[in-house]
Amino acid sequence: MKALIGGRTIGEWEREQPLLKDIEAYREVMWLNPNYGKAAADLVSGEDTAEAEARLCRFAPYLAHVFPETAPAGGIIESPIYPAPELKHLLERAFSLTIPGTLMMKADSELPISGSIKARGGIYEVLKTAEQFAIRAGLLTEHDAYTCLADASFHRFFSRYSMAVGSTGNLGLSVGIVGAALGFQTTVHMSADASPWKKALLRQKGAKVKEYEADYSVAVTEGRRQAEQNPNCHFIDDENSKDLFAGYATAGHRLKKQLADAGLSVDKAHPLFVYLPCGVGGGPAGVAFGLKQAFGESVHVFFVEPTHAPCFLLGLMTGLHNHVSVRDFGLDNRTAADGLAVARPSAFAGKAAGHLISGCMTIAEDRLFQFLKALKDTENHWVEPSAAAGIYGPLMLLSDRCGKAYLRQHHLEGTLASATHLFWATGGGMVPQKNREAEYALASRLHVSD
Ligand SMILES: *Cc1c(COP(=O)(O)O)cnc(C)c1O
């Protein structure tokens, strides 16, 4: 008997979803979400985001004190946006295509403390957990000046607790760095494909690193199991956490202010297209939730995944969420994009924000490097391979059959000249210079066709 996927054979799925043949052949695809804009379960609310924003403000003086690189922004962990006109020209030439409107980069590669989008969710959940432990013990109230958390007495208090997390790398860095700074004993469960330099850096910051030969979901499952046996251990669950999600969602209102300050309008006549690299889905789904709160129907959010690991696309397309793996469709989950090497999507992210996502697209391995190099050559920004995925967004939207259909269906064709395309450059700030140069050199050796 053939293995069934959610009660059906592969053949049955392929008949229902013709795009699957291309996905199985590792071809790049764009998929439009039929549930976009539909009602969904109320798993998160605007109040969760507001609570996260308020909590991050309470912690700002602590962060400014302990992580001086956050001091210029008053302890608020946020990244800049940059125009990318030279990159736009290069893409237009390379793909023989005009990209109307403005191309912008959201540089989460420059987020302070840990240099990736995980600094939004991961650090937030560590801070929330620390606050709850301290309040419960009667050592802190929400009205105190949180700089006291840097005192030796708090460090001793937190050292009685531990934090654990399963990670492909960047979440581990965010949790490990801030967890260790507060005094927690931190264990990061990592998949074999995580970069060696991330493991080394974590150990140097005082976190314990446990490695698993299997992939990321096994690292998460094993971490979760071990943490459950210890009542003083908080497990940061990348596949299910609402707190991570709320931390990511705070990006929405902040981006709104940044775009306004840059003189870029977002409304019906000035649509905003956002392209987010996606792994397990928690980060981009949280950001998408925040973006929808800030911009409503004027923002159109697309996720970008490697052709070797399109787990979120498959989760939404089949409606099976975490009950489907890219391996079920014969894909190998092998990608140089560390943060995106995820075979099975988060159930929480798909259910909480699946209906907010316009569609998903996939990108070939070589192109990640091509775009990493293009961004460096034109705009002089370094990102990691995962983070370059979003650069494909405008090209797919404007040239793919499904992209064009989307623009037509949503009456966007007439607004493109005043549109903003923003690719979320999700990480790369901590990558050692020699790794950056090796990735760049690899791109120089590739010949990628359009
Ligand atoms: C984790 C990560 C992502 C995707 O976030 P998920 O929550 O795993 O979907 C994208 N880019 C980088 C650099 C990451 O580290």
mmCIF file of N, CA and C in Angstrom, residues 15 55 64 110 219 225 360 367:
data_model
loop_
_atom_site.group_PDB
_atom_site.id
_atom_site.type_symbol
_atom_site.label_atom_id
_atom_site.label_comp_id
_atom_site.label_asym_id
_atom_site.label_seq_id
_atom_site.Cartn_x
_atom_site.Cartn_y
_atom_site.Cartn_z
ATOM 1 N N ARG A 15 -3.598 15.491 -8.693
ATOM 2 C CA ARG A 15 -4.745 15.818 -9.545
ATOM 3 C C ARG A 15 -5.463 17.061 -9.023
ATOM 4 N N ARG A 55 5.628 45.730 26.688
ATOM 5 C CA ARG A 55 6.659 45.000 27.424
ATOM 6 C C ARG A 55 8.052 45.366 26.910
ATOM 7 N N ALA A 64 19.213 48.901 26.765
ATOM 8 C CA ALA A 64 20.165 49.974 26.450
ATOM 9 C C ALA A 64 21.388 49.896 27.367
ATOM 10 N N GLU A 110 20.579 43.898 10.230
ATOM 11 C CA GLU A 110 21.212 44.877 11.118
ATOM 12 C C GLU A 110 20.504 45.000 12.458
ATOM 13 N N ALA A 219 15.276 18.224 16.425
ATOM 14 C CA ALA A 219 15.931 19.046 17.449
ATOM 15 C C ALA A 219 14.882 19.719 18.334
ATOM 16 N N ARG A 225 10.949 17.745 24.725
ATOM 17 C CA ARG A 225 10.815 16.587 25.617
ATOM 18 C C ARG A 225 11.727 16.733 26.845
ATOM 19 N N CYS A 360 2.640 32.180 -1.816
ATOM 20 C CA CYS A 360 4.004 31.746 -1.529
ATOM 21 C C CYS A 360 4.739 31.580 -2.850
ATOM 22 N N ARG A 367 20.140 30.904 -6.992
ATOM 23 C CA ARG A 367 19.659 32.281 -7.017
ATOM 24 C C ARG A 367 19.859 32.989 -5.677
#
